[in-house]
Every structure is written in C-alpha cells, then in structure tokens.
Short mmCIF file of C-alpha atoms in Angstrom, two decimals:
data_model
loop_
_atom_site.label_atom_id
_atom_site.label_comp_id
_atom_site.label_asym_id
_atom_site.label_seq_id
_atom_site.Cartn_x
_atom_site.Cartn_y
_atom_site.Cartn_z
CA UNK A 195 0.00 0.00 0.00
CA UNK A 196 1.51 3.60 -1.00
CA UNK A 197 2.27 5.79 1.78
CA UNK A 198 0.05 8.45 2.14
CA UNK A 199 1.41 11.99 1.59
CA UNK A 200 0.94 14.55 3.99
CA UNK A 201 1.39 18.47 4.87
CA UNK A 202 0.78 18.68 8.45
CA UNK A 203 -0.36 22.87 9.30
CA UNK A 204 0.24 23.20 12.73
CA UNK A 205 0.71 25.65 15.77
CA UNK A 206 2.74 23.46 18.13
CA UNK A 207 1.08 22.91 21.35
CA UNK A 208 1.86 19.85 23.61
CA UNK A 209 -0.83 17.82 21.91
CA UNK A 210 0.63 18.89 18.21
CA UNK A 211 4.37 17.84 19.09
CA UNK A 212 2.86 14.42 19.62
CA UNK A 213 0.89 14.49 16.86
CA UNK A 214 4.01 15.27 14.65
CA UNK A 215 6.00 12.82 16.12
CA UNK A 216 3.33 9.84 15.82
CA UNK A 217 3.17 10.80 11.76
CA UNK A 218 6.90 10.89 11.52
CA UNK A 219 7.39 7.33 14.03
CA UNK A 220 5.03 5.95 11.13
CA UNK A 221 7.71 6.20 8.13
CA UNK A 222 5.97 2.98 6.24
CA UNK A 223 2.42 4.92 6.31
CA UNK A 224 3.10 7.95 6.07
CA UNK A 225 5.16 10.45 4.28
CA UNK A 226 5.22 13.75 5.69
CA UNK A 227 6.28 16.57 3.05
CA UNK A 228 6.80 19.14 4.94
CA UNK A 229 5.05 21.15 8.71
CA UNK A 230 3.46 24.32 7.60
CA UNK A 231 3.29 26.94 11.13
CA UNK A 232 0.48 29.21 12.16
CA UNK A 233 -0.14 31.47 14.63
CA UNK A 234 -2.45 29.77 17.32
CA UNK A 235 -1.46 28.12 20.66
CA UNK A 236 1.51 30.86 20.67
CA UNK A 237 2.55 33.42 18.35
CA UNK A 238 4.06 32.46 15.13
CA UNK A 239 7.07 32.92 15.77
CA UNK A 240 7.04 30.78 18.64
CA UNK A 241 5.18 28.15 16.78
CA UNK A 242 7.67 27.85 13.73
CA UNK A 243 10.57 27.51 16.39
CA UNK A 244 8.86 24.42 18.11
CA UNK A 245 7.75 22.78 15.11
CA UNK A 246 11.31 22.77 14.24
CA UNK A 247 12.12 21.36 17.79
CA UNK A 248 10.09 18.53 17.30
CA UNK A 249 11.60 17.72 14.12
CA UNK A 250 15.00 17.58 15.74
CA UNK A 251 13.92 15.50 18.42
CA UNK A 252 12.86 12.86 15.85
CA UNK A 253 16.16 13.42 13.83
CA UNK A 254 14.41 14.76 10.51
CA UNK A 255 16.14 18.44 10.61
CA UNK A 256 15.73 17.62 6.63
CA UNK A 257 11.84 18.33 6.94
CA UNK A 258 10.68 21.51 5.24
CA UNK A 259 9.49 23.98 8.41
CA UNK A 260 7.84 26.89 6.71
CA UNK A 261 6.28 29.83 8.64
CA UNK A 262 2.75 31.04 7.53
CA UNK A 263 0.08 33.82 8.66
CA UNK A 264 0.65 35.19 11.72
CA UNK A 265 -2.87 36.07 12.37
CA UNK A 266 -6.44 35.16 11.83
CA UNK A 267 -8.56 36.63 8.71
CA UNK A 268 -9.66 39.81 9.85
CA UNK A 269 -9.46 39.84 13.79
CA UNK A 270 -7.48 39.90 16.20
CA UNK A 271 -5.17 37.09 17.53
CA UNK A 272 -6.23 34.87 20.48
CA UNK A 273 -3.64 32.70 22.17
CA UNK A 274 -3.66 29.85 24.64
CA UNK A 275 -0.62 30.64 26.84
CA UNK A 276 -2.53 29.80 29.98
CA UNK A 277 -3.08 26.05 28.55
CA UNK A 278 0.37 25.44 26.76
CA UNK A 279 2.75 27.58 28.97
CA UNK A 280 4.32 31.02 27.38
CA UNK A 281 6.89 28.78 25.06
CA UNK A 282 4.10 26.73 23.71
CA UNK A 283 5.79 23.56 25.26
CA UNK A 284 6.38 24.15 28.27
CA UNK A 285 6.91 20.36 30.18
CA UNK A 286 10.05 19.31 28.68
CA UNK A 287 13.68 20.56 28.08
CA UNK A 288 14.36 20.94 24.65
CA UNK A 289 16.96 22.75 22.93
CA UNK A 290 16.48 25.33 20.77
CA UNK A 291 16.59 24.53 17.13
CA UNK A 292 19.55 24.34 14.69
CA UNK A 293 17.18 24.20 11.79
CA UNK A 294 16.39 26.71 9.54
CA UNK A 295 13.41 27.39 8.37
CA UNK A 296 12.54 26.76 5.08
CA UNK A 297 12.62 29.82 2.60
CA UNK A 298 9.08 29.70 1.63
CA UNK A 299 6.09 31.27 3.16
CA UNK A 300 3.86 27.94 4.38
CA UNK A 301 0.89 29.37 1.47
CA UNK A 302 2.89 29.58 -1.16
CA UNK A 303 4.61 26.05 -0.02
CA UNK A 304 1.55 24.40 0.21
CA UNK A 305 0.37 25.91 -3.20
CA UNK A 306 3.42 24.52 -4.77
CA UNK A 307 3.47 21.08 -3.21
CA UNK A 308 -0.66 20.97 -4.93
CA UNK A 309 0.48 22.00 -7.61
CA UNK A 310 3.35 19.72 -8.54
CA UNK A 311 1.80 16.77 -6.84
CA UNK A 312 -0.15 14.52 -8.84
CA UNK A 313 -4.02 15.60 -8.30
CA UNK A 314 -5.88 13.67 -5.25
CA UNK A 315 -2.37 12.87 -3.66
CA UNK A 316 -1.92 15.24 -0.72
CA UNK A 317 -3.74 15.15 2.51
CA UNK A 318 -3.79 18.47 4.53
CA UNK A 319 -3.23 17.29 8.11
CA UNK A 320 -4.79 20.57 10.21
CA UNK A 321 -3.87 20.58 14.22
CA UNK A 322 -4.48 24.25 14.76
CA UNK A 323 -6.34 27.28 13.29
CA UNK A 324 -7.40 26.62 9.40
CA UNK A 325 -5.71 30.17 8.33
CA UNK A 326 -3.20 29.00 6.42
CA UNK A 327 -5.41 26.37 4.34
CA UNK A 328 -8.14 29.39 3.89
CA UNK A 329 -5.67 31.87 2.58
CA UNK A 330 -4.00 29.56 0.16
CA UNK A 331 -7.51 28.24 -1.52
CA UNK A 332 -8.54 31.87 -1.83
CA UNK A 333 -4.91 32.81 -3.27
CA UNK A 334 -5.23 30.03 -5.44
CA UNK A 335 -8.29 28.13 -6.16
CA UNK A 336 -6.68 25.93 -8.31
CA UNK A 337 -5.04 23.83 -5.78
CA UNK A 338 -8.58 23.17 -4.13
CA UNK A 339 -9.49 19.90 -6.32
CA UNK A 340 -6.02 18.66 -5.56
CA UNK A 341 -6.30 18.15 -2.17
CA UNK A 342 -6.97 14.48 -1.49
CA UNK A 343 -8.39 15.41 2.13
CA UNK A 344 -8.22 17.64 4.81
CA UNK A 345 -8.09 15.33 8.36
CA UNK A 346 -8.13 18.46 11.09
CA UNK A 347 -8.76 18.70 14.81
CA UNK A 348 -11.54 21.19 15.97
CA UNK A 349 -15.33 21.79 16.60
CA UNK A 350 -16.68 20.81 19.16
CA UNK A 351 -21.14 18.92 19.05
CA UNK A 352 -22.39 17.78 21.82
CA UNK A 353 -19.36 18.86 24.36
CA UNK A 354 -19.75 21.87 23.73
CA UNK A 355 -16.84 24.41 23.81
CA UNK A 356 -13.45 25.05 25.60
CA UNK A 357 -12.68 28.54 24.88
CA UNK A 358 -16.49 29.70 24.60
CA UNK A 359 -19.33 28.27 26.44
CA UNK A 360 -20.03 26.68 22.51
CA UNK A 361 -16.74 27.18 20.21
CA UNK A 362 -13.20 24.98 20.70
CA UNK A 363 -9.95 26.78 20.22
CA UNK A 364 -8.86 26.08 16.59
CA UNK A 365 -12.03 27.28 15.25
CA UNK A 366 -12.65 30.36 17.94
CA UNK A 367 -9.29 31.33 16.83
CA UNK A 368 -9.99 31.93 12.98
CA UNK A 369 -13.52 31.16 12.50
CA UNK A 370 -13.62 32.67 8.78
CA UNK A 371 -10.90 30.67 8.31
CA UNK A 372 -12.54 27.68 8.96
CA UNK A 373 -16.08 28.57 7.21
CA UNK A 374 -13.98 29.30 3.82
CA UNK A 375 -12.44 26.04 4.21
CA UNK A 376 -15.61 23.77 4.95
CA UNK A 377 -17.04 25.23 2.11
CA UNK A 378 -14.84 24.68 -0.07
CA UNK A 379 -15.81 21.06 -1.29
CA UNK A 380 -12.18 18.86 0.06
CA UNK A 381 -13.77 15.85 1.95
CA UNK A 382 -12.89 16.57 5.30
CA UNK A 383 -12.77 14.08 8.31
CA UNK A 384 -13.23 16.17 11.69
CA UNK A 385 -11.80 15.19 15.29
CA UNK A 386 -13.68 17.56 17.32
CA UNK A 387 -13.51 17.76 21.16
CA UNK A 388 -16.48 15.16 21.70
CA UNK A 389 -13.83 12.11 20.28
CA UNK A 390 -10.50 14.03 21.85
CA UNK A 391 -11.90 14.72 25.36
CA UNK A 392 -12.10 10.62 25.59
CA UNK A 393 -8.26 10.30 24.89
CA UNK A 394 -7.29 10.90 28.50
CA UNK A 395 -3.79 10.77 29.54
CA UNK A 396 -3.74 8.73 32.75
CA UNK A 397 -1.23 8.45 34.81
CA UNK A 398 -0.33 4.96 33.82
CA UNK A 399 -0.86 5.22 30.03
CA UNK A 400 1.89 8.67 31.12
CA UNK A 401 3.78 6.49 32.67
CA UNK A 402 4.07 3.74 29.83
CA UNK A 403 5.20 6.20 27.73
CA UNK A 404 7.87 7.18 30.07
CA UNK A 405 8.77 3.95 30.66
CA UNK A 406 10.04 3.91 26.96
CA UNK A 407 13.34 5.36 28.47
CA UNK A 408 13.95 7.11 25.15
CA UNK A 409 14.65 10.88 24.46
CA UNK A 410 11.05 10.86 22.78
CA UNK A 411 9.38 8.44 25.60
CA UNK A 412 10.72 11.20 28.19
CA UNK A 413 10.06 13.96 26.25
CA UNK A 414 6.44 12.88 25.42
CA UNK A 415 5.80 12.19 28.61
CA UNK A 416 6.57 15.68 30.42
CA UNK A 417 4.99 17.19 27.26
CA UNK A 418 1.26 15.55 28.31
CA UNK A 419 2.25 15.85 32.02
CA UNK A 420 2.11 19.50 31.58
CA UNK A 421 -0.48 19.22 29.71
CA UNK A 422 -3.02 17.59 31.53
CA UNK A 423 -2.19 19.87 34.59
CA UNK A 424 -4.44 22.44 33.02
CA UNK A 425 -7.96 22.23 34.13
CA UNK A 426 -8.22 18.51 34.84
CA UNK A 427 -11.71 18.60 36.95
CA UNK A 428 -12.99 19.06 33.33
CA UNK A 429 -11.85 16.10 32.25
CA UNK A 430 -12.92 14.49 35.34
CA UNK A 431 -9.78 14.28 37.35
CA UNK A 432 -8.11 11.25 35.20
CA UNK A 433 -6.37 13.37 33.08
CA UNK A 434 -5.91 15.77 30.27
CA UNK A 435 -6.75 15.19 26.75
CA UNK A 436 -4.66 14.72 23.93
CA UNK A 437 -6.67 16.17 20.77
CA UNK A 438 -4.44 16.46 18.03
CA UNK A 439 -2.94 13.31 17.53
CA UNK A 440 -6.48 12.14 16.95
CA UNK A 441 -5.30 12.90 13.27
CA UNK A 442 -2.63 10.86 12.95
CA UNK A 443 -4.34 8.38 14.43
CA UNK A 444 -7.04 7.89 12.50
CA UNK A 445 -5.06 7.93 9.40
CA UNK A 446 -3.08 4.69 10.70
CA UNK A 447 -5.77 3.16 12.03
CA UNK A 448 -9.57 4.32 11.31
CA UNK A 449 -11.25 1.45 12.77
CA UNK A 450 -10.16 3.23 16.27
CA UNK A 451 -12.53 5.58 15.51
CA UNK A 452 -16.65 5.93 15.40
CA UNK A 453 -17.97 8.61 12.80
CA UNK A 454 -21.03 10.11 11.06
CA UNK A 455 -21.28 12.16 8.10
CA UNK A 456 -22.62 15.20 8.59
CA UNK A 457 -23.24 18.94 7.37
CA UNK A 458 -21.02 21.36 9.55
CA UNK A 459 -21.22 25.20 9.45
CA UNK A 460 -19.47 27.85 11.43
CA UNK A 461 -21.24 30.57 13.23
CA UNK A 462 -18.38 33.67 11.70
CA UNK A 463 -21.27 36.59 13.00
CA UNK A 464 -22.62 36.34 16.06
CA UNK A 465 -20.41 37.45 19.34
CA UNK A 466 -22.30 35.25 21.45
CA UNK A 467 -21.11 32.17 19.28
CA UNK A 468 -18.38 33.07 17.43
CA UNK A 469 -16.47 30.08 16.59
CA UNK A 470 -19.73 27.59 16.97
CA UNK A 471 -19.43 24.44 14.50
CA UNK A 472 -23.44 23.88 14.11
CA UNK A 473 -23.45 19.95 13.41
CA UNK A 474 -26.44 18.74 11.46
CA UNK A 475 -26.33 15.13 13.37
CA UNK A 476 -29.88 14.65 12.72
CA UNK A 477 -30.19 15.63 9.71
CA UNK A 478 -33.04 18.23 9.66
CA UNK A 479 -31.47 21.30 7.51
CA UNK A 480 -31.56 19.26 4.48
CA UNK A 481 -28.30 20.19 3.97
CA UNK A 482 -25.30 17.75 2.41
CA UNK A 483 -23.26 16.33 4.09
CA UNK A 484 -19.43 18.13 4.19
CA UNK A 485 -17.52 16.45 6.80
CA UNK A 486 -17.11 13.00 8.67
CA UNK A 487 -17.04 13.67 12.13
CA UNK A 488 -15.60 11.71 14.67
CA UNK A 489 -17.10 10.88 17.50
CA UNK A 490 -15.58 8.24 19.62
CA UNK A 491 -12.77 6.36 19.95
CA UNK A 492 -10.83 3.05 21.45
CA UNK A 493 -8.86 5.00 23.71
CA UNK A 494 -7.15 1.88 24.92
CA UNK A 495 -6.19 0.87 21.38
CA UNK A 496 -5.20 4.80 20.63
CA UNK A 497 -2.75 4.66 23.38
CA UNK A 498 -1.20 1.12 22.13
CA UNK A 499 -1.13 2.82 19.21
CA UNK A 500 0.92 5.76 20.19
CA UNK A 501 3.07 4.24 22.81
CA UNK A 502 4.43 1.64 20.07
CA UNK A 503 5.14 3.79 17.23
CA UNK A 504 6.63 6.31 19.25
CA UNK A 505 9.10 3.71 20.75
CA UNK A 506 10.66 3.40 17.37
CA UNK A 507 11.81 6.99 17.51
#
C-alpha cells in the first residue's frame, strides 16, 4: 500500500508535538512533506521555532518547516498561553533549534506542493487554526481539487466548547478561516472535542510512555504531564486530553474511531457564538453532508497505538 502523503499545518502545542512525532514514528504509512506553522497556541514565531524542535527531536532536521500567517482573517489574535505555557511547550527541556526554516512562506509552499503533486495525492493534516489552508484556496483556487483530504482537529457537538461556552480553540481562533475552508468542497474528516476529550492521559498510560526510556518516551511524557495539569476537573480528574494526535491516528488506524457524516457550518457573526461548529447530526437542515465527524474512539487501542510507534523513535 503507497504511503500516504501529507502536509501537516500546525501551531505546536503539547498535543501537536505528539501528533508530529506519531506521523513521523510511522515512516511505512506515512510520508510527511513538509510542517506548515500558524499562529495559534503561541505566536508564530514561537510556533515555527517548536515545530522545528520537534523535528530535531525525531532526527528529521531535513523536513521543510515553513512559517505562515501570523494572524487570523480579519481579527485579532487569540492565544492559549494559559493552557500550553508562554513557550508553547512548556513540560520538557528541549533545545532550541539548529534548523532553519525553510525559505518559503507555508501558502505559497503548500500551493506549490498541490500543484506539482499529482491531483488527489496530498492530505492536509490541520492541528491548529485553518488560516493558512483558507488563505492559500482563496490565493489560489486551483489547488482546491487537488487536495486528497483535509483530516483536522476542531469543533466541538455535543461537548460543547473550551474557549467559549459553545466554540473549541482552533475554530474560535480563525472562524472565517474555517467557514472558507468547509465550504470549499475537500472531503474533510473532523476530530472535534467530543472524540478528543475521551483520549485521556492517565497516569499509567503517562507512565508507559515514560517507561520507553527514550529521548522521545521522556520527552512525550513531560509534554502531556504538563499538559493535563491544566484544568483537569474538566476532564474528570483522570487526566488531560490529547486532541491532536487524533489525526494521525485515525489515518493509521480508522477502525479506532466511530464517525457520522454530517453537514457542519461555522457561526463567523454572532459574538455570542463566534467560533460555533453547528453539526447537522440529525439531519433536519436538508443540507449535504461536508464532513465525517468523529465521535468516539478506542482509547485503549489509541494509546497502544501511540506508545508503540513512538518507541521506534
């Protein structure tokens, strides 16, 4: 089976330095082409620095680390330094990066990649806000039909929100962003907060990973320690959630994962619910289906998952 080809846009974020590290501890599966940064969890330039750090922890420096838009489509940034520390991964001691990044601003580098892959071949792997996806389909509209998926992590249905009392982070963040981009007709596969609030980091699935002994193991392991220090009553005191590497998961293993194909909006007008994804679960708008949305999850098997592929790093 070919590997599938991926551009992972990303605002690194505990959860996303996992995430990164489970696609590149999956060389057989999956062949990442390059990280594309956005502003998000931290400021860009914070996030384009520990992208790179994760890359060098996995020993790919040779990955393409490009910076993108360093904020949202017509408002104002909002970060999450109170969740992810002020470096963005806080938890962990990791040098800073040798690494350059790559010359190209992350739109124009994920134009190009579209453009000179072969059509249906690319899957846009989204952990954080969708700005940089949104600005390069409007740049270039071209590159649209390309795109073999978009897999992202954000909305939230039933479990409501985590910034808002309805809207999760990624979307709250750049909410325009994220209408252009569910619009735009790419079959898109959704991990919103209602499957990633059921991966829990216990202590003893923390501990396995630990337990590794590895640079990664260790690192991984302070990285969701830190984590899952933030708010855990919400999460009902077992631990804290690791949403991103939802993703990654599901492209290595679906069957982990329950889903339903449904029509999702974003609320881009309203201050009271800025940021909402509306989920037609039922069906009643009449409206097509744009997105499969996940909805639970073998968190056991997730974990098995993770812990094993990351021990090859």
């Amino acid at each position: 089976m070919a590997r599938r080809q991926i551009i992972i846009d990303t605002d690194p974020g505990q959860d996303d330095a996992v995430a990164i590290l489970l696609a590149l501890a999956a060389p057989e599966a999956i062949e990442v082409l390059g990280l594309t940064c956005v502003a998000g969890n931290v400021p860009l330039e914070l996030t384009a620095r520990n992208a790179r750090m994760i890359c060098e922890l996995a020993g790919r420096p040779d990955l393409p680390v490009c910076a993108g838009c360093d904020r949202p489509i017509g408002r104002d940034l909002v970060t999450a330094e109170h969740v992810h520390g002020q470096g963005g991964l806080d938890g962990p001691d990791l040098p800073a990066p040798r690494m350059p990044l790559h010359a190209d601003h992350a739109v124009d580098f994920l134009i190009d990649t579209l453009r000179n892959r072969a059509p249906g071949s690319v899957t846009l792997v989204a952990l954080g806000p969708l700005t940089n996806l949104a600005t390069a389909f409007t740049r270039a509209p071209d590159i649209v039909g390309r795109v073999r998926e978009i897999v992202l992590m954000g909305g939230a249905h039933s479990t409501l929100g985590n910034v808002t009392p309805v809207a999760e982070f990624n979307i709250h963040v750049d909410p325009t962003a994220a209408d252009i981009v569910l619009r735009a007709g790419v079959p898109v596969v959704m991990a919103p907060l209602d499957v990633t609030h059921k991966a829990l980091v216990t202590p003893a699935r923390n501990a396995a990973l630990r337990a590794l002994g590895t640079p990664v193991g260790r690192a991984v392991a302070d990285l969701t320690s830190f984590f899952e220090r933030y708010n855990p009553a919400r999460y009902g005191g077992e631990g804290g959630p690791l949403h991103d590497p939802c993703t990654i998961a599901w492209l290595l293993c679906p069957d982990l994962f329950t889903s339903r194909a449904v029509n999702v909006t974003v609320e881009t007008q309203s201050d009271l619910t800025l940021g909402m994804t509306v989920m037609d679960w039922w069906g009643v708008t009449g409206r097509a289906p744009n997105a499969k949305v996940l909805h639970d999850i073998d968190t056991d098997g997730f974990f098995d998952l993770l812990t094993e592929r990351l021990a090859t790093l």
